[in-house]
Structures are given as structure tokens and as C-alpha cells.
mmCIF file with all atom_site columns, C-alpha atoms in Angstrom:
data_model
loop_
_atom_site.group_PDB
_atom_site.id
_atom_site.type_symbol
_atom_site.label_atom_id
_atom_site.label_alt_id
_atom_site.label_comp_id
_atom_site.label_asym_id
_atom_site.label_entity_id
_atom_site.label_seq_id
_atom_site.pdbx_PDB_ins_code
_atom_site.Cartn_x
_atom_site.Cartn_y
_atom_site.Cartn_z
_atom_site.occupancy
_atom_site.B_iso_or_equiv
_atom_site.pdbx_formal_charge
_atom_site.auth_seq_id
_atom_site.auth_comp_id
_atom_site.auth_asym_id
_atom_site.auth_atom_id
_atom_site.pdbx_PDB_model_num
ATOM 1  C CA . MET A 1 1  ? -10.383 -22.148 2.702  1.00 42.00 ? 1  MET A CA 1
ATOM 2  C CA . GLU A 1 2  ? -9.110  -24.708 0.266  1.00 45.00 ? 2  GLU A CA 1
ATOM 3  C CA . ILE A 1 3  ? -5.379  -25.218 -0.237 1.00 45.00 ? 3  ILE A CA 1
ATOM 4  C CA . ASN A 1 4  ? -5.554  -24.031 -3.853 1.00 44.00 ? 4  ASN A CA 1
ATOM 5  C CA . GLU A 1 5  ? -7.288  -20.783 -2.920 1.00 51.00 ? 5  GLU A CA 1
ATOM 6  C CA . ARG A 1 6  ? -5.062  -17.729 -2.429 1.00 52.00 ? 6  ARG A CA 1
ATOM 7  C CA . GLN A 1 7  ? -5.951  -14.830 -0.171 1.00 58.00 ? 7  GLN A CA 1
ATOM 8  C CA . PRO A 1 8  ? -5.029  -11.362 -1.384 1.00 66.00 ? 8  PRO A CA 1
ATOM 9  C CA . PHE A 1 9  ? -1.929  -9.969  0.282  1.00 65.00 ? 9  PHE A CA 1
ATOM 10 C CA . GLU A 1 10 ? -4.012  -7.092  1.648  1.00 70.00 ? 10 GLU A CA 1
ATOM 11 C CA . SER A 1 11 ? -5.909  -9.504  3.907  1.00 73.00 ? 11 SER A CA 1
ATOM 12 C CA . PHE A 1 12 ? -2.716  -10.194 5.860  1.00 69.00 ? 12 PHE A CA 1
ATOM 13 C CA . LEU A 1 13 ? -2.066  -6.529  6.605  1.00 73.00 ? 13 LEU A CA 1
ATOM 14 C CA . SER A 1 14 ? -3.471  -4.725  9.712  1.00 77.00 ? 14 SER A CA 1
ATOM 15 C CA . PRO A 1 15 ? -5.815  -1.772  9.136  1.00 84.00 ? 15 PRO A CA 1
ATOM 16 C CA . ARG A 1 16 ? -2.985  0.482   10.326 1.00 81.00 ? 16 ARG A CA 1
ATOM 17 C CA . GLN A 1 17 ? -0.562  -0.960  7.775  1.00 78.00 ? 17 GLN A CA 1
ATOM 18 C CA . LEU A 1 18 ? -3.149  -0.627  4.994  1.00 83.00 ? 18 LEU A CA 1
ATOM 19 C CA . THR A 1 19 ? -3.650  3.033   5.883  1.00 87.00 ? 19 THR A CA 1
ATOM 20 C CA . GLU A 1 20 ? 0.106   3.624   5.926  1.00 82.00 ? 20 GLU A CA 1
ATOM 21 C CA . LEU A 1 21 ? 0.478   1.908   2.632  1.00 82.00 ? 21 LEU A CA 1
ATOM 22 C CA . LYS A 1 22 ? -2.256  4.070   1.036  1.00 86.00 ? 22 LYS A CA 1
ATOM 23 C CA . ILE A 1 23 ? -0.559  7.210   2.365  1.00 85.00 ? 23 ILE A CA 1
ATOM 24 C CA . LEU A 1 24 ? 2.765   5.985   1.061  1.00 81.00 ? 24 LEU A CA 1
ATOM 25 C CA . SER A 1 25 ? 1.230   5.323   -2.327 1.00 84.00 ? 25 SER A CA 1
ATOM 26 C CA . ILE A 1 26 ? -0.123  8.876   -2.473 1.00 87.00 ? 26 ILE A CA 1
ATOM 27 C CA . LYS A 1 27 ? 3.111   10.484  -1.275 1.00 81.00 ? 27 LYS A CA 1
ATOM 28 C CA . THR A 1 28 ? 5.389   8.551   -3.549 1.00 80.00 ? 28 THR A CA 1
ATOM 29 C CA . ASN A 1 29 ? 3.126   8.470   -6.610 1.00 82.00 ? 29 ASN A CA 1
ATOM 30 C CA . ILE A 1 30 ? 3.554   4.631   -6.701 1.00 82.00 ? 30 ILE A CA 1
ATOM 31 C CA . ALA A 1 31 ? 0.347   2.789   -7.360 1.00 85.00 ? 31 ALA A CA 1
ATOM 32 C CA . PHE A 1 32 ? -1.070  0.943   -4.372 1.00 85.00 ? 32 PHE A CA 1
ATOM 33 C CA . HIS A 1 33 ? -1.045  -2.402  -6.231 1.00 83.00 ? 33 HIS A CA 1
ATOM 34 C CA . GLU A 1 34 ? 2.631   -1.822  -7.146 1.00 82.00 ? 34 GLU A CA 1
ATOM 35 C CA . LEU A 1 35 ? 3.491   -1.340  -3.515 1.00 80.00 ? 35 LEU A CA 1
ATOM 36 C CA . LEU A 1 36 ? 1.584   -4.500  -2.640 1.00 78.00 ? 36 LEU A CA 1
ATOM 37 C CA . ALA A 1 37 ? 3.650   -6.377  -5.243 1.00 76.00 ? 37 ALA A CA 1
ATOM 38 C CA . MET A 1 38 ? 6.866   -5.534  -3.396 1.00 74.00 ? 38 MET A CA 1
ATOM 39 C CA . PRO A 1 39 ? 7.724   -8.562  -1.267 1.00 65.00 ? 39 PRO A CA 1
ATOM 40 C CA . SER A 1 40 ? 9.158   -6.522  1.564  1.00 68.00 ? 40 SER A CA 1
ATOM 41 C CA . ILE A 1 41 ? 6.631   -3.705  1.850  1.00 69.00 ? 41 ILE A CA 1
ATOM 42 C CA . VAL A 1 42 ? 5.411   -4.740  5.341  1.00 63.00 ? 42 VAL A CA 1
ATOM 43 C CA . SER A 1 43 ? 9.061   -4.788  6.450  1.00 68.00 ? 43 SER A CA 1
ATOM 44 C CA . LEU A 1 44 ? 9.478   -1.317  5.028  1.00 68.00 ? 44 LEU A CA 1
ATOM 45 C CA . LEU A 1 45 ? 6.422   0.025   6.900  1.00 67.00 ? 45 LEU A CA 1
ATOM 46 C CA . GLU A 1 46 ? 7.850   -1.399  10.116 1.00 66.00 ? 46 GLU A CA 1
ATOM 47 C CA . LYS A 1 47 ? 11.285  0.107   9.504  1.00 63.00 ? 47 LYS A CA 1
ATOM 48 C CA . LEU A 1 48 ? 9.796   3.483   8.657  1.00 64.00 ? 48 LEU A CA 1
ATOM 49 C CA . ASN A 1 49 ? 8.016   3.510   11.983 1.00 62.00 ? 49 ASN A CA 1
ATOM 50 C CA . ASP A 1 50 ? 11.220  2.617   13.868 1.00 61.00 ? 50 ASP A CA 1
ATOM 51 C CA . THR A 1 51 ? 13.233  5.834   13.621 1.00 54.00 ? 51 THR A CA 1
ATOM 52 C CA . THR A 1 52 ? 15.854  4.626   16.069 1.00 52.00 ? 52 THR A CA 1
ATOM 53 C CA . GLU A 1 53 ? 16.814  1.707   13.819 1.00 54.00 ? 53 GLU A CA 1
ATOM 54 C CA . LEU A 1 54 ? 19.802  2.327   11.495 1.00 47.00 ? 54 LEU A CA 1
ATOM 55 C CA . ASN A 1 55 ? 17.887  0.729   8.577  1.00 53.00 ? 55 ASN A CA 1
ATOM 56 C CA . ASN A 1 56 ? 20.966  -1.223  7.516  1.00 58.00 ? 56 ASN A CA 1
ATOM 57 C CA . GLU A 1 57 ? 18.742  -3.979  6.224  1.00 60.00 ? 57 GLU A CA 1
ATOM 58 C CA . LEU A 1 58 ? 16.845  -1.909  3.654  1.00 61.00 ? 58 LEU A CA 1
ATOM 59 C CA . ASN A 1 59 ? 17.033  -3.123  0.108  1.00 69.00 ? 59 ASN A CA 1
ATOM 60 C CA . ASN A 1 60 ? 17.219  -0.723  -2.846 1.00 75.00 ? 60 ASN A CA 1
ATOM 61 C CA . LYS A 1 61 ? 13.478  -0.401  -3.413 1.00 74.00 ? 61 LYS A CA 1
ATOM 62 C CA . GLU A 1 62 ? 12.914  0.214   0.312  1.00 73.00 ? 62 GLU A CA 1
ATOM 63 C CA . MET A 1 63 ? 15.650  2.847   0.390  1.00 76.00 ? 63 MET A CA 1
ATOM 64 C CA . ILE A 1 64 ? 14.117  4.630   -2.616 1.00 79.00 ? 64 ILE A CA 1
ATOM 65 C CA . LEU A 1 65 ? 10.678  4.620   -1.030 1.00 79.00 ? 65 LEU A CA 1
ATOM 66 C CA . ARG A 1 66 ? 11.999  5.708   2.344  1.00 76.00 ? 66 ARG A CA 1
ATOM 67 C CA . ASN A 1 67 ? 13.795  8.586   0.729  1.00 80.00 ? 67 ASN A CA 1
ATOM 68 C CA . LYS A 1 68 ? 10.698  9.589   -1.182 1.00 81.00 ? 68 LYS A CA 1
ATOM 69 C CA . VAL A 1 69 ? 8.788   9.673   2.065  1.00 79.00 ? 69 VAL A CA 1
ATOM 70 C CA . PHE A 1 70 ? 11.428  11.852  3.714  1.00 78.00 ? 70 PHE A CA 1
ATOM 71 C CA . ILE A 1 71 ? 11.536  14.153  0.717  1.00 82.00 ? 71 ILE A CA 1
ATOM 72 C CA . ASN A 1 72 ? 7.765   14.610  0.852  1.00 79.00 ? 72 ASN A CA 1
ATOM 73 C CA . LYS A 1 73 ? 7.866   15.261  4.577  1.00 79.00 ? 73 LYS A CA 1
ATOM 74 C CA . ASN A 1 74 ? 10.541  17.918  4.059  1.00 80.00 ? 74 ASN A CA 1
ATOM 75 C CA . LYS A 1 75 ? 8.524   19.539  1.303  1.00 81.00 ? 75 LYS A CA 1
ATOM 76 C CA . GLU A 1 76 ? 5.545   19.720  3.675  1.00 80.00 ? 76 GLU A CA 1
ATOM 77 C CA . VAL A 1 77 ? 7.673   21.356  6.368  1.00 77.00 ? 77 VAL A CA 1
ATOM 78 C CA . LEU A 1 78 ? 9.107   23.816  3.879  1.00 81.00 ? 78 LEU A CA 1
ATOM 79 C CA . LYS A 1 79 ? 5.630   24.768  2.682  1.00 83.00 ? 79 LYS A CA 1
ATOM 80 C CA . ARG A 1 80 ? 4.427   25.356  6.247  1.00 80.00 ? 80 ARG A CA 1
ATOM 81 C CA . HIS A 1 81 ? 7.583   27.378  6.969  1.00 76.00 ? 81 HIS A CA 1
ATOM 82 C CA . LYS A 1 82 ? 7.062   29.572  3.898  1.00 79.00 ? 82 LYS A CA 1
ATOM 83 C CA . LYS A 1 83 ? 3.429   30.183  4.856  1.00 79.00 ? 83 LYS A CA 1
ATOM 84 C CA . HIS A 1 84 ? 4.442   31.295  8.355  1.00 74.00 ? 84 HIS A CA 1
ATOM 85 C CA . SER A 1 85 ? 7.318   33.447  7.189  1.00 75.00 ? 85 SER A CA 1
ATOM 86 C CA . THR A 1 86 ? 5.171   35.338  4.644  1.00 72.00 ? 86 THR A CA 1
ATOM 87 C CA . ASN A 1 87 ? 2.458   36.148  7.125  1.00 65.00 ? 87 ASN A CA 1
#
């Protein structure tokens, strides 16, 4: 590769990270390319996977995304709970 050529950011992500990013895009209604444009998205994915970490290092965008992920997870749990309680 020549020095002037740039590889897309996606090429630096692992398949697992790409999958997680696509899921995050769907759950947060934020376009995949917008997530890729965030400079700390890989850091966010790593922090979301580490639930024991206090996440003190999250920036505002990361905190907003993290909260959206938790909100969506809670909605899914509530939906399952409602289905089981009505049966």
C-alpha cells in the first residue's frame, strides 16, 4: 500500500467488533457510518464488553450510546416479561 492511500476504518476492526457495531447501529438508530466516524467507537465497544469497569473514561458521546444500549436492553427485558405475565 502506498503512503498516500488510506484504508477504511472498518478494515482495522475485528469481525466481532464489526458485528457489535452493526448491532449498536440498529439498537441506537445511529447510522453505521456515523458510528464509524466517532473516533472512540472501538474504545466504546471494549468498555461496553467490560461490565466490571466503572467506565469513568467515557466521553459524552460514549455515555449517550452506552445509555441507549442499556435502555434498549431494558425494553427487550420488559417486553419478554410482559409476554410471560400475560400467558
